[in-house]
Amino acid sequence: MSVNAQVQLNSNENNKKSDKSLKPLFPKRDECSHVSCYCEENVWKLCQDVSLRVPEELDRCYVVFISNPCRTVPLWKQRAGREEDRLVIWDYHVVFLYSWDSKTCLVYDLDSELPFPTFFHKYVTETFRTDQVLKSDFHRFFRVVPAKYFLQNFASDRRHMKRPDGSWIKPPPPYPAISTSTSTHNLDEYINMDNGLGPGRPTCCCLKN
């Protein structure tokens, strides 16, 4: 199932609200919670913000994990990139999707140098380009998860950011680790792109609008 199909699951409900004008969900990028190399928690914080300020919009929101079995996914226009095209090869990345209606979708990526937000087609074109010129080890897979589910079920004890001696690879966020009543760590379930496993549904197809 493509990302475009996933984000249209609530299109009928969205159309009922078409009389409202499209407004940014979040304040300026710099006013959002952001800790380098903790993209999954940054996006969880975006979901939490929506649930508190505009809960009626949460059903239009989705979380997209980007990875592959080799944990090597090239993304362009990333602020961490050093070359002119801002290319970075991450083990995984996470972005926030806001499906306004069946024709309008916005991408919020706190690590991108593209506008915050960016319209879906522009983001896909400039960030992912195409898999056709890439070796199979670099093909991108996408797991799309409803924001409400992610907010209620995601957990991470940040073990993936610790060295064998227990020291931090990157400093953690200042707030307590995210957990639920049933889990303290399930991040790998979201990064794993095996079909039939984990929340949502992964696809190896390039995002298309």
PDB file of C-alpha atoms in Angstrom:
ATOM      1  CA  MET A   1       0.000   0.000   0.000  1.00  0.00           C
ATOM      2  CA  SER A   2       1.447   3.372  -0.977  1.00  0.00           C
ATOM      3  CA  VAL A   3       1.799   6.269   1.427  1.00  0.00           C
ATOM      4  CA  ASN A   4      -0.675   8.213  -0.678  1.00  0.00           C
ATOM      5  CA  ALA A   5      -3.253   5.471  -0.158  1.00  0.00           C
ATOM      6  CA  GLN A   6      -2.562   5.355   3.565  1.00  0.00           C
ATOM      7  CA  VAL A   7      -3.041   9.069   4.120  1.00  0.00           C
ATOM      8  CA  GLN A   8      -6.371   9.022   2.255  1.00  0.00           C
ATOM      9  CA  LEU A   9      -7.967   6.560   4.683  1.00  0.00           C
ATOM     10  CA  ASN A  10      -9.842   9.407   6.288  1.00  0.00           C
ATOM     11  CA  SER A  11     -10.569  11.367   3.114  1.00  0.00           C
ATOM     12  CA  ASN A  12     -14.347  11.228   3.558  1.00  0.00           C
ATOM     13  CA  GLU A  13     -14.106  12.750   7.012  1.00  0.00           C
ATOM     14  CA  ASN A  14     -11.567  15.287   5.762  1.00  0.00           C
ATOM     15  CA  ASN A  15     -13.905  16.457   3.012  1.00  0.00           C
ATOM     16  CA  LYS A  16     -16.584  17.246   5.595  1.00  0.00           C
ATOM     17  CA  LYS A  17     -14.211  19.827   7.012  1.00  0.00           C
ATOM     18  CA  SER A  18     -13.234  21.363   3.676  1.00  0.00           C
ATOM     19  CA  ASP A  19     -14.841  24.655   4.639  1.00  0.00           C
ATOM     20  CA  LYS A  20     -11.984  25.310   7.050  1.00  0.00           C
ATOM     21  CA  SER A  21      -8.899  27.059   5.753  1.00  0.00           C
ATOM     22  CA  LEU A  22      -5.573  25.230   5.759  1.00  0.00           C
ATOM     23  CA  LYS A  23      -3.410  26.458   8.620  1.00  0.00           C
ATOM     24  CA  PRO A  24       0.024  25.304   9.801  1.00  0.00           C
ATOM     25  CA  LEU A  25      -0.250  22.736  12.579  1.00  0.00           C
ATOM     26  CA  PHE A  26       2.869  23.931  14.361  1.00  0.00           C
ATOM     27  CA  PRO A  27       4.648  27.171  15.147  1.00  0.00           C
ATOM     28  CA  LYS A  28       8.015  27.911  13.602  1.00  0.00           C
ATOM     29  CA  ARG A  29      10.482  25.037  13.302  1.00  0.00           C
ATOM     30  CA  ASP A  30      12.715  26.521  15.996  1.00  0.00           C
ATOM     31  CA  GLU A  31       9.836  26.498  18.465  1.00  0.00           C
ATOM     32  CA  CYS A  32       9.312  22.718  18.139  1.00  0.00           C
ATOM     33  CA  SER A  33      11.026  20.161  20.344  1.00  0.00           C
ATOM     34  CA  HIS A  34      14.111  18.925  18.499  1.00  0.00           C
ATOM     35  CA  VAL A  35      17.117  16.885  19.611  1.00  0.00           C
ATOM     36  CA  SER A  36      19.664  15.847  16.993  1.00  0.00           C
ATOM     37  CA  CYS A  37      19.599  12.143  16.051  1.00  0.00           C
ATOM     38  CA  TYR A  38      16.367  11.459  17.946  1.00  0.00           C
ATOM     39  CA  CYS A  39      13.973  11.975  15.019  1.00  0.00           C
ATOM     40  CA  GLU A  40      11.458   9.394  16.288  1.00  0.00           C
ATOM     41  CA  GLU A  41      11.090  11.267  19.573  1.00  0.00           C
ATOM     42  CA  ASN A  42      10.953  14.622  17.827  1.00  0.00           C
ATOM     43  CA  VAL A  43       8.020  13.362  15.773  1.00  0.00           C
ATOM     44  CA  TRP A  44       6.377  11.841  18.858  1.00  0.00           C
ATOM     45  CA  LYS A  45       6.521  15.314  20.399  1.00  0.00           C
ATOM     46  CA  LEU A  46       4.815  16.750  17.299  1.00  0.00           C
ATOM     47  CA  CYS A  47       2.039  14.171  17.687  1.00  0.00           C
ATOM     48  CA  GLN A  48       1.705  15.062  21.353  1.00  0.00           C
ATOM     49  CA  ASP A  49       1.503  18.758  20.502  1.00  0.00           C
ATOM     50  CA  VAL A  50      -1.348  18.158  18.046  1.00  0.00           C
ATOM     51  CA  SER A  51      -3.212  15.984  20.559  1.00  0.00           C
ATOM     52  CA  LEU A  52      -3.063  18.768  23.133  1.00  0.00           C
ATOM     53  CA  ARG A  53      -3.697  21.855  20.986  1.00  0.00           C
ATOM     54  CA  VAL A  54      -5.858  20.640  18.102  1.00  0.00           C
ATOM     55  CA  PRO A  55      -6.970  17.065  18.925  1.00  0.00           C
ATOM     56  CA  GLU A  56      -9.606  17.153  16.180  1.00  0.00           C
ATOM     57  CA  GLU A  57      -6.757  17.135  13.625  1.00  0.00           C
ATOM     58  CA  LEU A  58      -4.935  14.082  14.974  1.00  0.00           C
ATOM     59  CA  ASP A  59      -6.828  11.636  12.743  1.00  0.00           C
ATOM     60  CA  ARG A  60      -5.396  13.422   9.715  1.00  0.00           C
ATOM     61  CA  CYS A  61      -1.826  12.955  10.912  1.00  0.00           C
ATOM     62  CA  TYR A  62       0.609  10.129  10.184  1.00  0.00           C
ATOM     63  CA  VAL A  63       4.122   9.126  11.143  1.00  0.00           C
ATOM     64  CA  VAL A  64       6.404   7.795   8.407  1.00  0.00           C
ATOM     65  CA  PHE A  65       9.475   5.680   9.197  1.00  0.00           C
ATOM     66  CA  ILE A  66      12.012   5.465   6.369  1.00  0.00           C
ATOM     67  CA  SER A  67      14.571   2.655   6.384  1.00  0.00           C
ATOM     68  CA  ASN A  68      15.496  -0.630   4.666  1.00  0.00           C
ATOM     69  CA  PRO A  69      16.906  -4.056   5.620  1.00  0.00           C
ATOM     70  CA  CYS A  70      20.474  -2.734   5.273  1.00  0.00           C
ATOM     71  CA  ARG A  71      19.743   0.372   7.371  1.00  0.00           C
ATOM     72  CA  THR A  72      21.222   2.590   4.644  1.00  0.00           C
ATOM     73  CA  VAL A  73      18.782   5.160   3.271  1.00  0.00           C
ATOM     74  CA  PRO A  74      20.016   8.199   1.312  1.00  0.00           C
ATOM     75  CA  LEU A  75      18.067  11.421   1.827  1.00  0.00           C
ATOM     76  CA  TRP A  76      18.804  14.733   0.207  1.00  0.00           C
ATOM     77  CA  LYS A  77      18.220  18.267   1.550  1.00  0.00           C
ATOM     78  CA  GLN A  78      19.040  17.228   5.104  1.00  0.00           C
ATOM     79  CA  ARG A  79      20.544  19.866   7.369  1.00  0.00           C
ATOM     80  CA  ALA A  80      23.175  17.381   8.565  1.00  0.00           C
ATOM     81  CA  GLY A  81      24.478  16.978   5.008  1.00  0.00           C
ATOM     82  CA  ARG A  82      27.840  18.559   4.259  1.00  0.00           C
ATOM     83  CA  GLU A  83      27.883  18.679   0.474  1.00  0.00           C
ATOM     84  CA  GLU A  84      25.964  21.136  -1.690  1.00  0.00           C
ATOM     85  CA  ASP A  85      23.046  18.742  -2.198  1.00  0.00           C
ATOM     86  CA  ARG A  86      22.877  18.022   1.559  1.00  0.00           C
ATOM     87  CA  LEU A  87      22.937  14.244   1.085  1.00  0.00           C
ATOM     88  CA  VAL A  88      22.917  12.071   4.218  1.00  0.00           C
ATOM     89  CA  ILE A  89      22.740   8.286   4.504  1.00  0.00           C
ATOM     90  CA  TRP A  90      20.752   7.491   7.647  1.00  0.00           C
ATOM     91  CA  ASP A  91      20.047   4.109   9.207  1.00  0.00           C
ATOM     92  CA  TYR A  92      16.466   5.374   9.464  1.00  0.00           C
ATOM     93  CA  HIS A  93      14.556   8.624   9.491  1.00  0.00           C
ATOM     94  CA  VAL A  94      11.096   9.697  10.693  1.00  0.00           C
ATOM     95  CA  VAL A  95       8.827  12.470   9.400  1.00  0.00           C
ATOM     96  CA  PHE A  96       5.355  13.782  10.205  1.00  0.00           C
ATOM     97  CA  LEU A  97       2.570  13.831   7.598  1.00  0.00           C
ATOM     98  CA  TYR A  98      -0.534  16.010   7.716  1.00  0.00           C
ATOM     99  CA  SER A  99      -3.200  14.886   5.250  1.00  0.00           C
ATOM    100  CA  TRP A 100      -5.411  17.950   4.980  1.00  0.00           C
ATOM    101  CA  ASP A 101      -7.699  16.376   2.363  1.00  0.00           C
ATOM    102  CA  SER A 102      -7.508  13.960  -0.570  1.00  0.00           C
ATOM    103  CA  LYS A 103      -5.492  16.475  -2.591  1.00  0.00           C
ATOM    104  CA  THR A 104      -3.370  18.269  -0.005  1.00  0.00           C
ATOM    105  CA  CYS A 105      -0.693  16.721   2.161  1.00  0.00           C
ATOM    106  CA  LEU A 106       2.066  18.458   4.102  1.00  0.00           C
ATOM    107  CA  VAL A 107       5.347  16.995   5.339  1.00  0.00           C
ATOM    108  CA  TYR A 108       6.975  18.245   8.537  1.00  0.00           C
ATOM    109  CA  ASP A 109      10.637  17.238   8.726  1.00  0.00           C
ATOM    110  CA  LEU A 110      12.590  18.942  11.497  1.00  0.00           C
ATOM    111  CA  ASP A 111      15.890  17.768   9.989  1.00  0.00           C
ATOM    112  CA  SER A 112      15.283  19.015   6.458  1.00  0.00           C
ATOM    113  CA  GLU A 113      16.441  22.322   5.040  1.00  0.00           C
ATOM    114  CA  LEU A 114      13.227  22.465   3.012  1.00  0.00           C
ATOM    115  CA  PRO A 115      10.420  24.714   4.304  1.00  0.00           C
ATOM    116  CA  PHE A 116       8.560  23.618   7.432  1.00  0.00           C
ATOM    117  CA  PRO A 117       6.138  22.306   6.286  1.00  0.00           C
ATOM    118  CA  THR A 118       6.694  21.344   2.655  1.00  0.00           C
ATOM    119  CA  PHE A 119       4.000  20.171   0.272  1.00  0.00           C
ATOM    120  CA  PHE A 120       4.104  16.412  -0.249  1.00  0.00           C
ATOM    121  CA  HIS A 121       5.145  16.362  -3.921  1.00  0.00           C
ATOM    122  CA  LYS A 122       7.993  18.851  -3.441  1.00  0.00           C
ATOM    123  CA  TYR A 123       9.288  17.012  -0.384  1.00  0.00           C
ATOM    124  CA  VAL A 124       9.272  13.627  -2.118  1.00  0.00           C
ATOM    125  CA  THR A 125      10.909  14.965  -5.270  1.00  0.00           C
ATOM    126  CA  GLU A 126      13.735  16.769  -3.495  1.00  0.00           C
ATOM    127  CA  THR A 127      14.330  14.415  -0.568  1.00  0.00           C
ATOM    128  CA  PHE A 128      14.012  10.943  -2.128  1.00  0.00           C
ATOM    129  CA  ARG A 129      14.574  11.632  -5.842  1.00  0.00           C
ATOM    130  CA  THR A 130      14.403   8.115  -7.327  1.00  0.00           C
ATOM    131  CA  ASP A 131      15.470   4.559  -6.497  1.00  0.00           C
ATOM    132  CA  GLN A 132      16.134   3.799 -10.171  1.00  0.00           C
ATOM    133  CA  VAL A 133      19.725   5.085 -10.044  1.00  0.00           C
ATOM    134  CA  LEU A 134      20.505   3.542  -6.649  1.00  0.00           C
ATOM    135  CA  LYS A 135      21.849   0.121  -5.749  1.00  0.00           C
ATOM    136  CA  SER A 136      19.260  -2.097  -4.078  1.00  0.00           C
ATOM    137  CA  ASP A 137      21.008  -1.692  -0.714  1.00  0.00           C
ATOM    138  CA  PHE A 138      19.962   1.968  -0.782  1.00  0.00           C
ATOM    139  CA  HIS A 139      16.324   1.579  -1.801  1.00  0.00           C
ATOM    140  CA  ARG A 140      13.957   3.286   0.614  1.00  0.00           C
ATOM    141  CA  PHE A 141      11.121   1.512   2.429  1.00  0.00           C
ATOM    142  CA  PHE A 142       8.328   3.390   4.183  1.00  0.00           C
ATOM    143  CA  ARG A 143       6.226   2.407   7.192  1.00  0.00           C
ATOM    144  CA  VAL A 144       3.153   4.618   7.642  1.00  0.00           C
ATOM    145  CA  VAL A 145       1.543   4.684  11.084  1.00  0.00           C
ATOM    146  CA  PRO A 146      -1.452   6.757  12.229  1.00  0.00           C
ATOM    147  CA  ALA A 147      -0.243   9.467  14.598  1.00  0.00           C
ATOM    148  CA  LYS A 148      -2.802   8.514  17.247  1.00  0.00           C
ATOM    149  CA  TYR A 149      -1.537   4.919  17.313  1.00  0.00           C
ATOM    150  CA  PHE A 150       2.087   6.071  17.428  1.00  0.00           C
ATOM    151  CA  LEU A 151       1.411   8.463  20.279  1.00  0.00           C
ATOM    152  CA  GLN A 152      -0.289   5.771  22.333  1.00  0.00           C
ATOM    153  CA  ASN A 153       2.026   2.836  21.610  1.00  0.00           C
ATOM    154  CA  PHE A 154       5.552   3.986  20.794  1.00  0.00           C
ATOM    155  CA  ALA A 155       8.268   3.434  23.404  1.00  0.00           C
ATOM    156  CA  SER A 156      12.025   3.897  23.451  1.00  0.00           C
ATOM    157  CA  ASP A 157      14.557   3.516  26.251  1.00  0.00           C
ATOM    158  CA  ARG A 158      17.181   4.999  23.882  1.00  0.00           C
ATOM    159  CA  ARG A 159      19.392   1.913  24.002  1.00  0.00           C
ATOM    160  CA  HIS A 160      20.257   2.351  20.317  1.00  0.00           C
ATOM    161  CA  MET A 161      22.071   5.594  21.193  1.00  0.00           C
ATOM    162  CA  LYS A 162      24.398   4.033  23.761  1.00  0.00           C
ATOM    163  CA  ARG A 163      27.867   2.598  23.260  1.00  0.00           C
ATOM    164  CA  PRO A 164      28.802  -0.780  24.783  1.00  0.00           C
ATOM    165  CA  ASP A 165      30.308   1.035  27.775  1.00  0.00           C
ATOM    166  CA  GLY A 166      26.983   2.820  28.425  1.00  0.00           C
ATOM    167  CA  SER A 167      28.079   6.267  27.261  1.00  0.00           C
ATOM    168  CA  TRP A 168      25.879   8.254  24.876  1.00  0.00           C
ATOM    169  CA  ILE A 169      26.626   8.410  21.161  1.00  0.00           C
ATOM    170  CA  LYS A 170      24.571  11.614  21.103  1.00  0.00           C
ATOM    171  CA  PRO A 171      23.182  13.430  24.159  1.00  0.00           C
ATOM    172  CA  PRO A 172      19.585  12.331  24.861  1.00  0.00           C
ATOM    173  CA  PRO A 173      16.553  14.633  25.101  1.00  0.00           C
ATOM    174  CA  PRO A 174      16.136  16.363  28.487  1.00  0.00           C
ATOM    175  CA  TYR A 175      12.754  14.754  29.190  1.00  0.00           C
ATOM    176  CA  PRO A 176      12.240  11.158  30.443  1.00  0.00           C
ATOM    177  CA  ALA A 177      12.349   8.295  27.947  1.00  0.00           C
ATOM    178  CA  ILE A 178       9.007   7.579  26.268  1.00  0.00           C
ATOM    179  CA  SER A 179       7.251   4.449  27.541  1.00  0.00           C
ATOM    180  CA  THR A 180       3.787   2.908  27.786  1.00  0.00           C
ATOM    181  CA  SER A 181       2.070   0.655  30.293  1.00  0.00           C
ATOM    182  CA  THR A 182       3.090  -2.370  28.221  1.00  0.00           C
ATOM    183  CA  SER A 183       6.487  -1.455  26.756  1.00  0.00           C
ATOM    184  CA  THR A 184       9.693   0.426  27.471  1.00  0.00           C
ATOM    185  CA  HIS A 185      11.219  -0.133  24.027  1.00  0.00           C
ATOM    186  CA  ASN A 186       9.660  -1.094  20.691  1.00  0.00           C
ATOM    187  CA  LEU A 187      11.509   1.196  18.280  1.00  0.00           C
ATOM    188  CA  ASP A 188      12.798  -1.729  16.201  1.00  0.00           C
ATOM    189  CA  GLU A 189       9.220  -2.757  15.378  1.00  0.00           C
ATOM    190  CA  TYR A 190       8.800   0.540  13.537  1.00  0.00           C
ATOM    191  CA  ILE A 191      12.193   0.528  11.808  1.00  0.00           C
ATOM    192  CA  ASN A 192      11.877  -3.107  10.694  1.00  0.00           C
ATOM    193  CA  MET A 193      10.500  -3.116   7.147  1.00  0.00           C
ATOM    194  CA  ASP A 194       9.521  -6.789   6.937  1.00  0.00           C
ATOM    195  CA  ASN A 195       6.032  -7.054   5.488  1.00  0.00           C
ATOM    196  CA  GLY A 196       3.423  -8.310   7.914  1.00  0.00           C
ATOM    197  CA  LEU A 197       5.389  -7.309  11.003  1.00  0.00           C
ATOM    198  CA  GLY A 198       5.078  -4.205  13.122  1.00  0.00           C
ATOM    199  CA  PRO A 199       2.497  -1.411  13.119  1.00  0.00           C
ATOM    200  CA  GLY A 200       1.168   0.130   9.932  1.00  0.00           C
ATOM    201  CA  ARG A 201       2.250  -1.367   6.642  1.00  0.00           C
ATOM    202  CA  PRO A 202       5.660  -1.014   4.955  1.00  0.00           C
ATOM    203  CA  THR A 203       6.175  -0.544   1.233  1.00  0.00           C
ATOM    204  CA  CYS A 204       9.274  -0.538  -0.933  1.00  0.00           C
ATOM    205  CA  CYS A 205       7.670   1.743  -3.513  1.00  0.00           C
ATOM    206  CA  CYS A 206       8.887   5.312  -3.795  1.00  0.00           C
ATOM    207  CA  LEU A 207       6.438   7.843  -2.367  1.00  0.00           C
ATOM    208  CA  LYS A 208       4.131   9.292  -4.979  1.00  0.00           C
ATOM    209  CA  ASN A 209       1.397  11.859  -4.701  1.00  0.00           C
TER     210      ASN A 209
END
